[in-house]
Amino acid sequence: MVIDSILENDLYKFSMSHYYQVHYPNAWGTFTFHDRNNTRYSEEFIDALKKELNLLGTLSLQEDEFQWAVKTISYIPQCFWEWLHHFRFEPEKINVWLDDEQHLHIEVSDLMYKVTFYEIPILAIVSELYHRVSDDGYQNREELAEVMIPRMEEKVDIASRHNLYFADFGMRRRFNSLAEDIVVGYMKENCRTFTGTSTVSFAKKYGIRPIGTMAHECFMFQAAIHTPKEANYEVMEKWVQVYDGDLGTVLTDTYTVDTFLRNFSMKLAKLYDGVRHDSGDPKIFGDRIIEKYRSYGIDPMSKTIVFSDGLDFGTAADIKEYFAGRIKVTFGIGTNLTCDIPGIRPMNIVMKLKECRINGRQPVYGCVKLSDVPGKAIGRKEDIENYKYQLGL
């Protein structure tokens, strides 16, 4: 099995599931798959994919996992983990097909607090199977460790020299599960500035911190059911109602940093520990965040920016030095950790919220993500133009 634990998922999927249960227990949504490289897939691949997706239905929260989660992820209450005991993936809800050009399509729909769990495992399965079916080699631990460890030694050297604190954010586009296992185990033993992993099962396995807060989907959902003008503000307010100060890093780029900064009130700037950058020029972004904090009389050195946009260690070190003494920074590094293998081209795949409704009596609305990178907007063309008009973009 590619996925062998219900906890083999990003931490923010669990925190967002609980968020939906509290605020929107009847909300429904559809996630859809996008391959930015327009990869062509084979029928052999589809057969293997369907088999792996069916195996997701065999997973359940084990007693040792329950006890660990209740103790370690205590900001999500025990009642959630008791509910998760009974949660099962439903493979029959995952629609998979190839179009006439052999491009892959995947959609899954369910209540928001359940459908959110499908995204990361599906992406990890697609990535691992693609490399396996493509016969990329390196399918056992010894082969992988032999080629990965020299590269990780270089990364550790950079991190140590620049006092660069970072976490593994690499499950979704990893080469395979062994590769991420090797990364997390090696970094725990050899890098003092390694802070943890977003993959909860590996946090449990290695006794390290699971890391994550929220994803774009929260803001996309909120904008669809209400308005993009206030989506950032509304999510931040509602998030605090659930987590009361825990998980205090807010994502900024769902509707561009301009829109976010209009919603980032003094109260919220003081309340949240920091922000996460995921698109656009990181230095310009950081300068604007520092300026915003200073405009409120907040010392930027009391706050943290988490950078997570397609980073490698050289880029992270450059960002770290640029902001030295001005604001605290840390990094979430994904593909450069878990798919940095000689001769391997990482995939460029995502799953995003396509549409949603707040309950069964209300209309279904299309969801939109705009980003701070032109051309990376997601959603129906008419919805994207509508959002841009509302936001003055």
Coordinates of C-alpha atoms in Angstrom, one line a residue:
M1 CA 0.0 0.0 0.0
V2 CA 1.2 3.5 -0.8
I3 CA -0.8 4.9 2.2
D4 CA -0.7 2.6 5.2
S5 CA -2.1 4.7 8.0
I6 CA -5.1 7.0 8.5
L7 CA -2.6 9.5 10.0
E8 CA -0.5 9.5 6.8
N9 CA -1.9 12.9 5.8
D10 CA -0.9 16.6 6.4
L11 CA -1.7 17.9 9.8
Y12 CA -3.8 20.8 8.4
K13 CA -6.3 18.2 7.1
F14 CA -7.1 17.2 10.6
S15 CA -7.3 20.8 11.9
M16 CA -9.5 21.9 9.0
S17 CA -11.8 18.9 9.4
H18 CA -12.4 19.8 13.0
Y19 CA -12.9 23.5 11.9
Y20 CA -15.6 22.4 9.4
Q21 CA -17.3 20.2 12.0
V22 CA -17.6 23.2 14.4
H23 CA -18.7 25.9 12.0
Y24 CA -20.1 24.1 8.9
P25 CA -21.1 20.5 9.7
N26 CA -23.5 20.3 6.8
A27 CA -21.2 21.9 4.2
W28 CA -20.5 19.9 1.1
G29 CA -17.6 20.2 -1.5
T30 CA -15.9 18.7 -4.5
F31 CA -12.1 18.5 -4.9
T32 CA -10.7 18.1 -8.4
F33 CA -7.2 17.1 -9.6
H34 CA -4.9 19.3 -11.8
D35 CA -1.7 18.2 -13.5
R36 CA 0.2 21.4 -14.3
N37 CA 2.6 19.5 -16.6
N38 CA -0.3 18.0 -18.7
T39 CA 1.2 14.6 -18.2
R40 CA -0.2 11.7 -20.4
Y41 CA -1.1 8.7 -18.4
S42 CA -1.6 5.1 -19.5
E43 CA -4.4 2.6 -18.9
E44 CA -1.9 0.6 -16.9
F45 CA -1.5 3.6 -14.6
I46 CA -5.2 4.0 -14.1
D47 CA -5.6 0.3 -13.2
A48 CA -2.9 0.6 -10.5
L49 CA -4.4 3.9 -9.3
K50 CA -7.8 2.5 -8.8
K51 CA -6.4 -0.5 -6.9
E52 CA -4.6 1.9 -4.5
L53 CA -7.6 4.1 -4.1
N54 CA -9.7 1.0 -3.1
L55 CA -7.1 0.2 -0.5
L56 CA -7.7 3.5 1.2
G57 CA -11.0 2.1 2.3
T58 CA -9.3 -0.4 4.5
L59 CA -7.6 2.2 6.8
S60 CA -8.8 3.1 10.2
L61 CA -7.4 4.9 13.3
Q62 CA -5.6 2.4 15.5
E63 CA -5.6 2.5 19.2
D64 CA -2.0 3.5 19.6
E65 CA -2.5 6.2 17.0
F66 CA -5.6 7.4 18.9
Q67 CA -3.7 7.6 22.2
W68 CA -0.7 9.4 20.6
A69 CA -3.0 11.9 18.8
V70 CA -5.0 12.8 21.9
K71 CA -1.8 13.4 23.8
T72 CA 0.3 15.1 21.1
I73 CA -2.3 17.1 19.1
S74 CA -4.2 18.2 22.1
Y75 CA -5.5 21.4 20.5
I76 CA -7.8 19.2 18.5
P77 CA -10.2 17.8 21.2
Q78 CA -10.5 14.2 22.0
C79 CA -14.1 14.0 20.6
F80 CA -12.6 14.6 17.1
W81 CA -10.2 11.6 17.5
E82 CA -13.1 9.5 18.8
W83 CA -15.0 10.4 15.6
L84 CA -12.0 9.6 13.5
H85 CA -12.0 6.1 15.0
H86 CA -15.1 5.5 12.9
F87 CA -14.1 7.5 9.8
R88 CA -13.5 5.4 6.6
F89 CA -12.4 6.6 3.2
E90 CA -15.1 5.7 0.6
P91 CA -13.3 4.8 -2.6
E92 CA -16.6 4.6 -4.5
K93 CA -16.9 8.4 -4.2
I94 CA -13.6 9.0 -6.1
N95 CA -14.2 9.4 -9.8
V96 CA -11.1 8.6 -12.0
W97 CA -10.9 8.8 -15.8
L98 CA -8.7 9.6 -18.7
D99 CA -9.8 12.0 -21.4
D100 CA -9.1 11.6 -25.1
E101 CA -5.7 13.1 -24.7
Q102 CA -4.8 10.7 -21.9
H103 CA -4.9 13.5 -19.3
L104 CA -5.9 12.3 -15.8
H105 CA -9.1 13.5 -14.1
I106 CA -10.0 12.8 -10.4
E107 CA -12.9 14.2 -8.5
V108 CA -14.3 13.4 -5.1
S109 CA -17.3 14.9 -3.3
D110 CA -18.6 14.6 0.2
L111 CA -19.3 16.7 3.3
M112 CA -16.4 19.2 3.8
Y113 CA -15.2 17.7 7.1
K114 CA -14.8 14.3 5.3
V115 CA -13.8 15.2 1.7
T116 CA -10.8 17.3 2.9
F117 CA -9.0 14.1 3.9
Y118 CA -8.8 12.8 0.3
E119 CA -6.6 15.4 -1.3
I120 CA -3.1 14.6 0.1
P121 CA -3.3 10.8 0.0
I122 CA -4.6 10.9 -3.6
L123 CA -1.7 13.2 -4.7
A124 CA 0.8 11.0 -2.9
I125 CA -0.6 7.9 -4.6
V126 CA -0.5 9.5 -8.0
S127 CA 3.1 10.7 -7.6
E128 CA 4.4 7.4 -6.3
L129 CA 2.6 5.3 -8.9
Y130 CA 3.7 7.5 -11.7
H131 CA 7.4 7.1 -10.7
R132 CA 6.8 3.4 -10.2
V133 CA 5.0 2.8 -13.5
S134 CA 7.6 5.0 -15.3
D135 CA 10.2 2.6 -14.0
D136 CA 12.3 5.3 -12.4
G137 CA 14.1 2.8 -10.3
Y138 CA 15.1 3.4 -6.6
Q139 CA 12.3 1.3 -5.3
N140 CA 14.1 0.0 -2.1
R141 CA 15.5 1.7 0.9
E142 CA 19.1 1.0 0.2
E143 CA 19.1 2.4 -3.3
L144 CA 17.2 5.5 -2.2
A145 CA 19.4 6.2 0.8
E146 CA 22.5 5.8 -1.3
V147 CA 21.5 8.6 -3.7
M148 CA 19.5 10.8 -1.2
I149 CA 21.9 11.0 1.8
P150 CA 24.7 12.9 0.0
R151 CA 22.2 15.5 -1.1
M152 CA 20.7 15.7 2.4
E153 CA 24.2 16.2 3.8
E154 CA 24.6 19.3 1.6
K155 CA 21.2 20.5 2.8
V156 CA 22.1 20.0 6.5
D157 CA 25.3 21.9 5.9
I158 CA 23.4 24.9 4.4
A159 CA 20.8 24.8 7.2
S160 CA 23.5 24.6 9.9
R161 CA 25.6 27.5 8.5
H162 CA 22.6 29.8 8.1
N163 CA 20.8 28.6 11.3
L164 CA 17.9 27.8 9.0
Y165 CA 14.9 26.2 10.7
F166 CA 12.7 24.1 8.4
A167 CA 10.1 21.4 8.3
D168 CA 9.2 18.6 5.9
F169 CA 6.2 19.6 3.8
G170 CA 6.8 17.0 1.1
M171 CA 4.1 14.3 1.3
R172 CA 2.0 15.3 -1.7
R173 CA 4.6 15.2 -4.4
R174 CA 7.2 12.8 -2.9
F175 CA 9.0 10.2 -4.9
N176 CA 7.5 7.5 -2.7
S177 CA 6.7 6.9 0.9
L178 CA 10.2 5.4 1.5
A179 CA 11.8 8.6 0.3
E180 CA 9.9 10.7 2.8
D181 CA 10.6 8.2 5.6
I182 CA 14.4 8.4 4.8
V183 CA 14.2 12.2 4.8
V184 CA 12.4 12.5 8.1
G185 CA 14.6 9.9 9.9
Y186 CA 17.8 11.4 8.6
M187 CA 16.9 15.0 9.4
K188 CA 15.8 14.1 12.9
E189 CA 19.2 12.4 13.6
N190 CA 21.5 14.8 11.8
C191 CA 20.0 18.3 11.7
R192 CA 19.5 20.4 14.8
T193 CA 17.4 23.0 12.9
F194 CA 14.9 20.4 11.6
T195 CA 11.6 21.3 13.3
G196 CA 9.2 18.6 12.3
T197 CA 7.0 17.3 9.5
S198 CA 3.5 18.0 8.2
T199 CA 3.0 14.2 7.7
V200 CA 1.3 13.1 10.9
S201 CA 2.2 9.4 10.7
F202 CA 5.9 10.3 10.4
A203 CA 5.7 12.7 13.3
K204 CA 4.4 9.8 15.4
K205 CA 6.9 7.3 14.1
Y206 CA 9.9 9.6 14.8
G207 CA 8.6 11.3 17.9
I208 CA 8.8 14.8 16.4
R209 CA 6.4 17.7 16.0
P210 CA 3.5 17.6 13.5
I211 CA 3.3 20.9 11.7
G212 CA 0.5 22.7 9.9
T213 CA -2.4 25.0 10.3
M214 CA -4.7 25.7 7.4
A215 CA -4.8 25.5 3.6
H216 CA -6.3 27.6 0.7
E217 CA -9.5 25.5 0.8
C218 CA -10.7 27.3 4.0
F219 CA -10.6 30.6 2.3
M220 CA -12.0 29.3 -1.0
F221 CA -15.0 27.8 0.8
Q222 CA -15.6 31.0 2.8
A223 CA -15.4 33.2 -0.3
A224 CA -17.8 31.0 -2.2
I225 CA -20.5 30.9 0.5
H226 CA -20.2 34.6 1.4
T227 CA -17.8 37.0 -0.3
P228 CA -14.1 37.1 -1.3
K229 CA -13.8 40.6 0.1
E230 CA -14.0 39.4 3.7
A231 CA -13.0 35.7 3.3
N232 CA -9.6 36.2 4.9
Y233 CA -11.0 38.1 7.9
E234 CA -13.9 35.7 8.4
V235 CA -11.6 32.6 8.4
M236 CA -9.2 34.2 10.8
E237 CA -12.0 35.1 13.2
K238 CA -13.6 31.7 13.0
W239 CA -10.3 29.9 13.3
V240 CA -9.7 31.7 16.6
Q241 CA -13.1 30.6 17.9
V242 CA -12.1 27.0 17.3
Y243 CA -8.4 27.0 18.3
D244 CA -8.2 29.9 20.8
G245 CA -4.7 31.0 19.9
D246 CA -3.2 27.6 18.9
L247 CA -2.3 27.0 15.3
G248 CA -1.6 30.7 14.9
T249 CA 0.0 30.9 11.4
V250 CA -2.3 32.3 8.8
L251 CA -2.1 31.6 5.0
T252 CA -2.0 34.8 3.0
D253 CA -2.2 34.3 -0.7
T254 CA -5.6 32.8 -1.6
Y255 CA -6.8 36.1 -3.0
T256 CA -3.4 38.0 -3.3
V257 CA -1.5 39.6 -0.5
D258 CA -3.2 43.0 -1.3
T259 CA -6.6 41.5 -0.3
F260 CA -5.1 39.8 2.7
L261 CA -3.5 42.9 4.1
R262 CA -6.8 44.8 3.8
N263 CA -8.3 42.1 6.0
F264 CA -5.4 41.8 8.5
S265 CA -6.7 44.1 11.2
M266 CA -4.7 45.2 14.2
K267 CA -6.4 42.7 16.5
L268 CA -5.7 39.8 14.2
A269 CA -2.1 41.0 13.5
K270 CA -1.5 41.0 17.3
L271 CA -3.3 37.7 17.9
Y272 CA -1.8 35.5 15.2
D273 CA 1.8 34.3 15.7
G274 CA 2.7 35.0 12.1
V275 CA 1.8 34.3 8.4
R276 CA 2.6 31.8 5.7
H277 CA 3.9 32.8 2.3
D278 CA 3.0 30.4 -0.6
S279 CA 3.3 32.5 -3.9
G280 CA 4.8 35.6 -5.3
D281 CA 8.1 37.3 -4.6
P282 CA 9.1 36.3 -1.0
K283 CA 11.2 39.4 -0.3
I284 CA 8.6 41.8 -1.5
F285 CA 6.0 39.9 0.5
G286 CA 8.1 39.9 3.7
D287 CA 8.8 43.6 3.4
R288 CA 5.1 44.4 3.1
I289 CA 4.3 42.2 6.1
I290 CA 7.0 44.0 8.2
E291 CA 5.5 47.3 7.1
K292 CA 2.1 46.2 8.1
Y293 CA 3.2 45.1 11.6
R294 CA 5.1 48.4 12.1
S295 CA 2.1 50.4 11.1
Y296 CA 0.3 48.8 14.1
G297 CA 3.2 49.4 16.4
I298 CA 4.0 45.7 16.5
D299 CA 7.6 44.6 16.7
P300 CA 8.1 42.4 13.6
M301 CA 10.7 40.4 15.6
S302 CA 7.9 39.1 17.8
K303 CA 6.3 37.5 14.7
T304 CA 7.3 34.8 12.2
I305 CA 6.9 34.3 8.4
V306 CA 6.7 30.7 7.2
F307 CA 7.9 30.5 3.6
S308 CA 6.7 27.4 1.7
D309 CA 6.6 28.2 -2.0
G310 CA 8.6 25.6 -3.9
L311 CA 11.8 26.2 -2.0
D312 CA 15.2 24.7 -2.1
F313 CA 17.8 25.2 0.6
G314 CA 19.9 27.8 -1.3
T315 CA 16.8 30.0 -1.8
A316 CA 15.7 29.5 1.8
A317 CA 19.2 30.6 3.0
D318 CA 19.0 33.7 0.8
I319 CA 15.6 34.6 2.3
K320 CA 16.9 34.0 5.8
E321 CA 19.8 36.4 5.4
Y322 CA 17.6 39.0 3.7
F323 CA 15.3 39.2 6.7
A324 CA 18.0 38.7 9.4
G325 CA 17.3 41.0 12.4
R326 CA 14.0 42.2 10.9
I327 CA 11.5 39.4 11.4
K328 CA 11.7 35.7 12.4
V329 CA 11.5 33.3 9.5
T330 CA 11.1 29.5 9.1
F331 CA 10.6 27.3 6.1
G332 CA 8.4 24.5 4.9
I333 CA 10.3 22.6 2.2
G334 CA 8.5 19.9 0.2
T335 CA 9.6 18.5 -3.1
N336 CA 13.2 19.5 -2.7
L337 CA 13.4 17.2 0.3
T338 CA 11.2 14.2 -0.8
C339 CA 11.8 14.1 -4.5
D340 CA 15.4 15.4 -4.9
I341 CA 16.7 12.3 -6.7
P342 CA 19.1 12.0 -9.6
G343 CA 17.3 11.7 -12.9
I344 CA 13.9 12.1 -11.4
R345 CA 11.5 14.9 -12.5
P346 CA 9.1 15.7 -9.7
M347 CA 5.4 15.9 -10.6
N348 CA 3.5 19.2 -10.5
I349 CA 0.1 18.2 -9.3
V350 CA -2.5 19.7 -7.1
M351 CA -6.1 19.0 -5.9
K352 CA -8.2 22.1 -5.2
L353 CA -11.7 22.8 -4.0
K354 CA -13.8 23.1 -7.2
E355 CA -17.3 23.8 -5.8
C356 CA -19.2 23.8 -2.5
R357 CA -22.4 24.7 -0.7
I358 CA -23.1 25.5 2.9
N359 CA -25.9 23.0 3.3
G360 CA -28.3 20.9 1.2
R361 CA -30.8 23.7 0.9
Q362 CA -28.4 26.2 -0.6
P363 CA -27.0 26.6 -4.2
V364 CA -23.7 25.1 -5.2
Y365 CA -21.1 27.8 -5.9
G366 CA -17.8 27.5 -7.9
C367 CA -14.6 28.1 -5.9
V368 CA -11.7 30.3 -6.9
K369 CA -8.0 30.7 -6.0
L370 CA -6.2 33.7 -7.4
S371 CA -2.6 33.4 -6.0
D372 CA 0.1 36.1 -6.2
V373 CA 1.4 34.5 -9.4
P374 CA -0.3 35.5 -12.7
G375 CA -1.7 32.6 -14.6
K376 CA -2.0 30.3 -11.6
A377 CA -5.6 31.1 -10.8
I378 CA -8.0 28.2 -10.3
G379 CA -11.7 28.2 -11.0
R380 CA -14.2 28.8 -13.8
K381 CA -13.3 31.7 -16.0
E382 CA -16.4 33.7 -15.2
D383 CA -15.9 33.1 -11.5
I384 CA -12.3 34.3 -11.7
E385 CA -13.3 37.5 -13.5
N386 CA -16.1 38.1 -11.0
Y387 CA -13.6 37.7 -8.0
K388 CA -11.1 40.0 -9.7
Y389 CA -13.8 42.6 -10.2
Q390 CA -15.0 42.4 -6.6
L391 CA -11.5 42.6 -5.2
G392 CA -10.4 45.4 -7.6
L393 CA -7.6 43.4 -9.1

